[in-house]
mmCIF file of C-alpha atoms in Angstrom:
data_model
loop_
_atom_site.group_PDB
_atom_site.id
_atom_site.type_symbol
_atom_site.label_atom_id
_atom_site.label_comp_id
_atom_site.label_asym_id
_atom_site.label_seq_id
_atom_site.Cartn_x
_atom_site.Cartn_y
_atom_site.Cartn_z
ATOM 1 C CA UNK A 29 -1.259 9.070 4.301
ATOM 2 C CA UNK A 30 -2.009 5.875 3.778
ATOM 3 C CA UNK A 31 -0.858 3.965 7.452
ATOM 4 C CA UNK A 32 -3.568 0.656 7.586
ATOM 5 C CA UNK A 33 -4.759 -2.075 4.912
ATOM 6 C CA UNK A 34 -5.453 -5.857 4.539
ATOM 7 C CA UNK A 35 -4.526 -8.602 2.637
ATOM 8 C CA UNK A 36 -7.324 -11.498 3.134
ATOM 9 C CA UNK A 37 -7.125 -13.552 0.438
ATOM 10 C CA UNK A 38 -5.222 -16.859 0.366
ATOM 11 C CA UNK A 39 -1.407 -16.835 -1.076
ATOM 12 C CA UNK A 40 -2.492 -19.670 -3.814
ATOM 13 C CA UNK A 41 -4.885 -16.602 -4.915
ATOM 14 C CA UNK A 42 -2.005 -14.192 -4.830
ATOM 15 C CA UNK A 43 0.827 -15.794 -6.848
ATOM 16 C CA UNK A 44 -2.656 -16.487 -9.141
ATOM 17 C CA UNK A 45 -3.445 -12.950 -9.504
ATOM 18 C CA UNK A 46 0.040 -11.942 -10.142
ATOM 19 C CA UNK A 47 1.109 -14.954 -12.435
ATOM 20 C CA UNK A 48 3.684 -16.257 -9.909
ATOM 21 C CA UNK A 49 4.859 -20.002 -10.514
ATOM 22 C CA UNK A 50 6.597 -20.324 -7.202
ATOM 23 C CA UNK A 51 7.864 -18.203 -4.434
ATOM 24 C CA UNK A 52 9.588 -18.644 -0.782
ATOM 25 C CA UNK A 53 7.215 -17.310 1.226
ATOM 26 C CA UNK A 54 6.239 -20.583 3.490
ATOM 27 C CA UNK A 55 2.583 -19.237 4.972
ATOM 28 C CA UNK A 56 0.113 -16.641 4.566
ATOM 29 C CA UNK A 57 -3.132 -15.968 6.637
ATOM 30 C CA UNK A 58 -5.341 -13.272 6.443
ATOM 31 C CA UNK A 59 -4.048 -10.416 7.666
ATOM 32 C CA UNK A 60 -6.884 -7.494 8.697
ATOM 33 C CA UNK A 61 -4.645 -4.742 9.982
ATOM 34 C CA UNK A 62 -1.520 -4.310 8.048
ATOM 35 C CA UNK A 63 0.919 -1.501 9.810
ATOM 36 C CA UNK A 64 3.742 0.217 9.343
ATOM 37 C CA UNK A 65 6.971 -1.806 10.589
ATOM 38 C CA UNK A 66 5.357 -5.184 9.561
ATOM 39 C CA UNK A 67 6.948 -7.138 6.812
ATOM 40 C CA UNK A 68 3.985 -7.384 3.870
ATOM 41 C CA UNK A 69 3.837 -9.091 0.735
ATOM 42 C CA UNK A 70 5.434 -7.023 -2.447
ATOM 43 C CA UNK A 71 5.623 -8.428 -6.220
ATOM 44 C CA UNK A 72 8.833 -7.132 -7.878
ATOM 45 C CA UNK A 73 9.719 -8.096 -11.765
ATOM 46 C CA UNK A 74 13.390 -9.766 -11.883
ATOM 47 C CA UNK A 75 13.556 -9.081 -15.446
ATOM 48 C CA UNK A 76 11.931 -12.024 -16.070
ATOM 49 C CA UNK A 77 9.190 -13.293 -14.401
ATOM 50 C CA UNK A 78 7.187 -11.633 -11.224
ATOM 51 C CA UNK A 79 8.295 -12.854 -7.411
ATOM 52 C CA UNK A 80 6.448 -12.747 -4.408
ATOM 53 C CA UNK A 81 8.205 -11.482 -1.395
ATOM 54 C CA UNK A 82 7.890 -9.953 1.794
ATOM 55 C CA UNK A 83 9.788 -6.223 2.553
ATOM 56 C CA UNK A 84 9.443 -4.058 6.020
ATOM 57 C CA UNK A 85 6.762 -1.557 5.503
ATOM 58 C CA UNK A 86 8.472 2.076 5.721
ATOM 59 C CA UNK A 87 11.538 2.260 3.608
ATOM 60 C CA UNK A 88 15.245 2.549 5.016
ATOM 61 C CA UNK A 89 17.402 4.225 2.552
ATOM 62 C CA UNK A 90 20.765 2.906 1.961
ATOM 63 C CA UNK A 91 22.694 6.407 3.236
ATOM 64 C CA UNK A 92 20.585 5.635 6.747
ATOM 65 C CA UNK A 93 22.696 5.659 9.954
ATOM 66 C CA UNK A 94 19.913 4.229 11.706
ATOM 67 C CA UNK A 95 16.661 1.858 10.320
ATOM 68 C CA UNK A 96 14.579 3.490 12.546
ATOM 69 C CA UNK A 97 13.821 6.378 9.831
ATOM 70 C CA UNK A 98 11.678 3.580 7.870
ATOM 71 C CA UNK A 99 9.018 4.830 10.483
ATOM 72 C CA UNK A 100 9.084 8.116 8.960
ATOM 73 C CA UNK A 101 8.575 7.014 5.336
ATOM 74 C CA UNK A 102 5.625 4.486 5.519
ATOM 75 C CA UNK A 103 4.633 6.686 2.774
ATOM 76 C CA UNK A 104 5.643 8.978 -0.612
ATOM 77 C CA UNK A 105 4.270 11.841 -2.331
ATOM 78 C CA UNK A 106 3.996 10.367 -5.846
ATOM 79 C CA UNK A 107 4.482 14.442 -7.143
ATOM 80 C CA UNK A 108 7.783 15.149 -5.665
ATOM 81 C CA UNK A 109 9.153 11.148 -5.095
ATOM 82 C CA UNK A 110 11.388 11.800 -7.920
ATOM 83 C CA UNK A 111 13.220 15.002 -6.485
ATOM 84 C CA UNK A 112 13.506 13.348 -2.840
ATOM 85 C CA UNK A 113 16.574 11.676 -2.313
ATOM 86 C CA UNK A 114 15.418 8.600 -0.161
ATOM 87 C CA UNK A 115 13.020 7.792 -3.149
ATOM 88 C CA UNK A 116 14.745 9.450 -6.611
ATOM 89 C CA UNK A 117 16.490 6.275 -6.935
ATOM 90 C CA UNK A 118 14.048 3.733 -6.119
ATOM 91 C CA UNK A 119 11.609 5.549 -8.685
ATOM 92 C CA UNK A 120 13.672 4.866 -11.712
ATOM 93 C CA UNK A 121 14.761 1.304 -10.667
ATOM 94 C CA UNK A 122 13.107 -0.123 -7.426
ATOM 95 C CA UNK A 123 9.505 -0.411 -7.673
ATOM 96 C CA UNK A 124 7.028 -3.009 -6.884
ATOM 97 C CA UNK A 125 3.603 -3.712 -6.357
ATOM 98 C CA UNK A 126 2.289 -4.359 -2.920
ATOM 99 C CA UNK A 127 -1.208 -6.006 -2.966
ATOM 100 C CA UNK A 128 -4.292 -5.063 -0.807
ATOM 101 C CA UNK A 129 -8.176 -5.596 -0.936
ATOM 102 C CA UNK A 130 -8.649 -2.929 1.198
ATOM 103 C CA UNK A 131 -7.226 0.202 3.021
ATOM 104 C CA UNK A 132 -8.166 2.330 6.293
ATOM 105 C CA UNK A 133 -8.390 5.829 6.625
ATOM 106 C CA UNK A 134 -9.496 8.058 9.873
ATOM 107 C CA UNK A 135 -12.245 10.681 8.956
ATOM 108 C CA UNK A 136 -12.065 13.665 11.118
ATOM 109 C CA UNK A 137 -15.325 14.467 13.036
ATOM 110 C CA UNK A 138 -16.807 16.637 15.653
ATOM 111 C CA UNK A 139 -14.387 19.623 14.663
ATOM 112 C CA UNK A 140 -11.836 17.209 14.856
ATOM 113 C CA UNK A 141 -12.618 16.173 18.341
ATOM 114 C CA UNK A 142 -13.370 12.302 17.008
ATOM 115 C CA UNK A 143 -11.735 10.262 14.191
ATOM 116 C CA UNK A 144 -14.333 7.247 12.538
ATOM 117 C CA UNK A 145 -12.200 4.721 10.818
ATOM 118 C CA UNK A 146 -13.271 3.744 7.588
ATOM 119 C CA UNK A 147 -12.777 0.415 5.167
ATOM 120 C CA UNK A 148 -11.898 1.700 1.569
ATOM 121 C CA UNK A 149 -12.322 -0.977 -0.799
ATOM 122 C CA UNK A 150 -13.196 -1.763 -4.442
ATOM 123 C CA UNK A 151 -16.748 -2.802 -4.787
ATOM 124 C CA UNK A 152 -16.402 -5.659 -6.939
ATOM 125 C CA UNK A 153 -13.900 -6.549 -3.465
ATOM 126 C CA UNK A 154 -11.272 -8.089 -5.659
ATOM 127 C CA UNK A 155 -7.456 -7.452 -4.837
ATOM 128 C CA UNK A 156 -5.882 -4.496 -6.171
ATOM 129 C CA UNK A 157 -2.254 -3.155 -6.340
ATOM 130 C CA UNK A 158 -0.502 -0.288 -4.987
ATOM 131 C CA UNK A 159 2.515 1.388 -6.283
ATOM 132 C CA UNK A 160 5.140 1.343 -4.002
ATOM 133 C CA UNK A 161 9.251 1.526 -3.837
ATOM 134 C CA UNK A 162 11.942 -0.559 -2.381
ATOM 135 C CA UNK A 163 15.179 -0.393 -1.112
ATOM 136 C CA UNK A 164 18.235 -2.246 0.508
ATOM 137 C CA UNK A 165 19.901 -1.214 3.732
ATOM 138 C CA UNK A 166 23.632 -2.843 4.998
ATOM 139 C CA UNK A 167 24.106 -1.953 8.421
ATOM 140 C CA UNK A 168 27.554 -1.876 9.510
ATOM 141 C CA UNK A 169 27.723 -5.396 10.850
ATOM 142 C CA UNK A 170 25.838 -7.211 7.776
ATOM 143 C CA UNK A 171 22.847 -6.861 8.760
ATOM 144 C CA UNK A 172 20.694 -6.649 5.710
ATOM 145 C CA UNK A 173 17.079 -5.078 5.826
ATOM 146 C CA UNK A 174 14.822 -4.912 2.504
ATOM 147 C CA UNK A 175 11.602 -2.189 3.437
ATOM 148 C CA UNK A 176 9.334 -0.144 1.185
ATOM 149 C CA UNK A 177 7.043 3.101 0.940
ATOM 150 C CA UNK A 178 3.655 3.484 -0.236
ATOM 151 C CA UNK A 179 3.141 6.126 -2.901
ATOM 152 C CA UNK A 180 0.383 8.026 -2.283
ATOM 153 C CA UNK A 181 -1.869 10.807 -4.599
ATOM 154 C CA UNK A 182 -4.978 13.245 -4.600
ATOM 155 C CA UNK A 183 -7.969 11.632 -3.422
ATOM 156 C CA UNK A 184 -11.086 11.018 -5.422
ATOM 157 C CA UNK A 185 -14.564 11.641 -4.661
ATOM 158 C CA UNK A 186 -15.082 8.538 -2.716
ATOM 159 C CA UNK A 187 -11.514 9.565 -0.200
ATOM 160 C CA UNK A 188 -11.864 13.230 -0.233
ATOM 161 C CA UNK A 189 -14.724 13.433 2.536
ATOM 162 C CA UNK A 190 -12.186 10.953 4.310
ATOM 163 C CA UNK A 191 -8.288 12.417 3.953
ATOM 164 C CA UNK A 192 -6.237 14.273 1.395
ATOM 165 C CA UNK A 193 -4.493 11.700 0.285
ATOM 166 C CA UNK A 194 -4.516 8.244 -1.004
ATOM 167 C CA UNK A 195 -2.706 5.686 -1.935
ATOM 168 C CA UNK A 196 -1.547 5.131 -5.635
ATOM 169 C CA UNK A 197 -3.496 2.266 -7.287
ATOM 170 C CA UNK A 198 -2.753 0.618 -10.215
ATOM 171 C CA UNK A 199 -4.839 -0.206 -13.245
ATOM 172 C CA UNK A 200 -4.277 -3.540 -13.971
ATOM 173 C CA UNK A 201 -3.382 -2.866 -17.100
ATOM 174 C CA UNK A 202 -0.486 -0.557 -15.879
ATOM 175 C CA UNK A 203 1.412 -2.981 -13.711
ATOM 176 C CA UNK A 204 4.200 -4.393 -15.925
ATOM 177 C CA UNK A 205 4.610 -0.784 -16.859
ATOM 178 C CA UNK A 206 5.099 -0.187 -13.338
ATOM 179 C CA UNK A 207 7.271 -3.102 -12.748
ATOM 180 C CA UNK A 208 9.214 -3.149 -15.835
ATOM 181 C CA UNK A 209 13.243 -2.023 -14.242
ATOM 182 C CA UNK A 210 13.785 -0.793 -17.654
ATOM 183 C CA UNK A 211 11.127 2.177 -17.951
ATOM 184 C CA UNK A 212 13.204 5.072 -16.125
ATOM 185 C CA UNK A 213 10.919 8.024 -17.984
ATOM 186 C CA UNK A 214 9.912 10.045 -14.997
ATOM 187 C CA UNK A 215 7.192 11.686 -17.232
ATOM 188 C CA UNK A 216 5.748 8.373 -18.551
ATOM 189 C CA UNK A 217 5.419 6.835 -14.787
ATOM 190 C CA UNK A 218 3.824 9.874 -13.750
ATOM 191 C CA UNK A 219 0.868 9.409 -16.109
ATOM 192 C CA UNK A 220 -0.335 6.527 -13.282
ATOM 193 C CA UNK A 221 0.006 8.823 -10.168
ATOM 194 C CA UNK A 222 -3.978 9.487 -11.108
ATOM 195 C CA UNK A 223 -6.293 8.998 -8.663
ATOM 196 C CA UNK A 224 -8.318 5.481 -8.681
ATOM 197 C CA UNK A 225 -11.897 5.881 -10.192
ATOM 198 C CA UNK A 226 -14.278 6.229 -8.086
ATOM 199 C CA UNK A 227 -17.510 4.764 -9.848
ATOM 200 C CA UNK A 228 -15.097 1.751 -8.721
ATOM 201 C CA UNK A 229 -14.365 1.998 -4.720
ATOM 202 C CA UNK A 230 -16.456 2.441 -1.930
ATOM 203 C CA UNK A 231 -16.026 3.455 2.130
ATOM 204 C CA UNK A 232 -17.823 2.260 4.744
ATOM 205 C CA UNK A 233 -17.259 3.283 8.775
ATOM 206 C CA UNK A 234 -15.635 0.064 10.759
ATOM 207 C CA UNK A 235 -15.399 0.264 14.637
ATOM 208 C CA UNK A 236 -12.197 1.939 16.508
ATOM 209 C CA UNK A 237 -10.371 -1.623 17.814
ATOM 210 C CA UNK A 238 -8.722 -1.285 13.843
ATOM 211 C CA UNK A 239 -6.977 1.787 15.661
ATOM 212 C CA UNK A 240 -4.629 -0.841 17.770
ATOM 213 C CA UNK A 241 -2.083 -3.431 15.670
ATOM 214 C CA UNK A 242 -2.505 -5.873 18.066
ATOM 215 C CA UNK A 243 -6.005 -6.458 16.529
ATOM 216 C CA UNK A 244 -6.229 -8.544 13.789
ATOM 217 C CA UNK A 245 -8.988 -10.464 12.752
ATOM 218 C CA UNK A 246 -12.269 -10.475 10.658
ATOM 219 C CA UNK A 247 -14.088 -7.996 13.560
ATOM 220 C CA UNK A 248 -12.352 -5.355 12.518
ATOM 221 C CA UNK A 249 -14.065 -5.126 8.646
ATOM 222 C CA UNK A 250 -17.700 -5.848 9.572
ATOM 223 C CA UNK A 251 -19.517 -2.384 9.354
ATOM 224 C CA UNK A 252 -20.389 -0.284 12.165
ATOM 225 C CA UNK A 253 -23.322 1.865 11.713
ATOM 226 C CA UNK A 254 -22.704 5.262 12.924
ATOM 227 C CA UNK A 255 -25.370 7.465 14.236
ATOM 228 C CA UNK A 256 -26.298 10.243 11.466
ATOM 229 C CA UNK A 257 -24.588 8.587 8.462
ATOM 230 C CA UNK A 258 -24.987 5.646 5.977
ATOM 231 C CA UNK A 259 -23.034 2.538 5.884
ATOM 232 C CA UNK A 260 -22.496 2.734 2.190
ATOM 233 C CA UNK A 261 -20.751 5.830 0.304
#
C-alpha cells in the first residue's frame, strides 16, 4: 500500500520536468504529507502535449452510487488491475503520471506492537513518477469528480524490510509509453509493473507526527535516529 508521499519541489520545476508549456493550476507549495482524499498533481497526455492537473487521490469509478468508495481504492494491484472492473478500463485508456520525490511507508516493529515511519526516496532526491489511473464520476445532480489510484508492485530490496508492496515507478524513459492513450497492449504495459532499482532509492526512519494529515511541513522529513538502527539503508 502505498497511503503517504510528498511533492516539494516548486510547480515552475514540475511543468519543467514534465515538458508542460502552461497549465491551470494557480499555486503550488510544498506539500510534505500527501493523503488519500487530497486532490494531488497528475500529468495526463491529451494526445498531444502533457497537462498538469490536479485529481482526488482514491479513484471513484463511474458505476459508483456513492464517491465515498475512492477511500477504498487509494491504491491498485498492478498484477490483477486489468481483470478488476473499477480499473480494467482506466488501464487501457486512463492513465497518468502522478509525481513524487518521496513516499512513506510504516515498518512493523516490536512483533508488531510499534510501526517506525520511514522516508523512501531516490538518492540522487530528484522527482520521480508513479503510475497511476484516472477516472470520471457524474453524480446524479452534475456533480462531476475526477480521482485516481496508485498502482502499486513487489517491493525491492530497499522496501521489502519495510512493506510488501510499493508503488509503481516509472523509468523515465517509460513515461510516454505509459501516457500514450493509444498503447492498449495489456502485455506490453505490464513489462513496467517491475519493481524500481534499488542501487537507486534509499529509506531512512522520520518521526511519528507524519502519521497525522494535519501535519505538513519540512519537520516531518528530517531523520529521526532510532535506537538500534542506522539512519541510512
Amino acid at each position: 500500500m502505498c497511503g503517504r508521499y510528498t511533492i516539494t519541489i516548486s510547480l515552475e520545476e514540475l511543468m519543467l520536468r514534465y515538458m508542460i508549456d502552461e497549465t491551470s493550476v494557480p499555486f503550488h507549495r510544498p506539500k510534505y504529507n500527501v493523503a488519500p482524499g487530497q486532490f494531488i498533481f497528475a500529468v495526463i497526455h491529451d494526445g498531444k502535449r502533457n497537462r498538469l492537473g490536479e485529481l482526488k487521490w482514491g479513484l471513484i469509478p463511474p458505476w459508483a452510487d456513492d464517491p465515498k468508495i475512492g477511500y477504498m481504492m487509494i491504491n491498485a494491484r498492478a498484477e490483477t488491475a486489468a481483470d478488476k472492473p473499477a480499473f480494467r478500463e482506466p488501464l487501457k485508456r486512463k492513465r497518468c503520471i502522478i509525481p513524487a520525490d518521496s513516499f512513506y511507508e510504516w515498518q512493523k516493529e516490536d512483533g508488531g506492537k510499534r510501526k517506525q515511519p520511514m522516508r523512501i526516496l531516490k538518492r540522487d532526491r530528484s522527482v520521480f513518477s508513479i503510475a497511476g489511473l484516472y477516472e470520471t464520476w457524474l453524480s446524479p445532480d452534475g456533480e462531476k469528480i475526477s480521482s485516481c489510484t496508485i498502482l502499486t508492485t513487489e517491493p525491492n530490496d530497499v522496501v521489502a524490510p519495510i512493506h510488501d508492496r510499493m508503488p509503481v515507478i516509472l523509468r523515465p524513459e517509460n513515461e510516454a509509453l505509459w501516457l500514450d492513450r493509444s498503447m492498449q497492449d495489456s502485455k506490453e504495459l505490464r513489462t513496467l509493473f517491475v519493481p524500481y532499482p534499488e542501487r537507486e532509492l534509499e529509506a531512512y526512519p522520520v518521526g511519528a507526527a507524519v502519521g497525522n494529515v494535519r501535519n505538513d511541513d519540512s519537520s516531518l522529513i528530517a531523520p529521526n535516529k532510532v535506537e538500534g538502527q542506522m539512519e541510512l539503508w
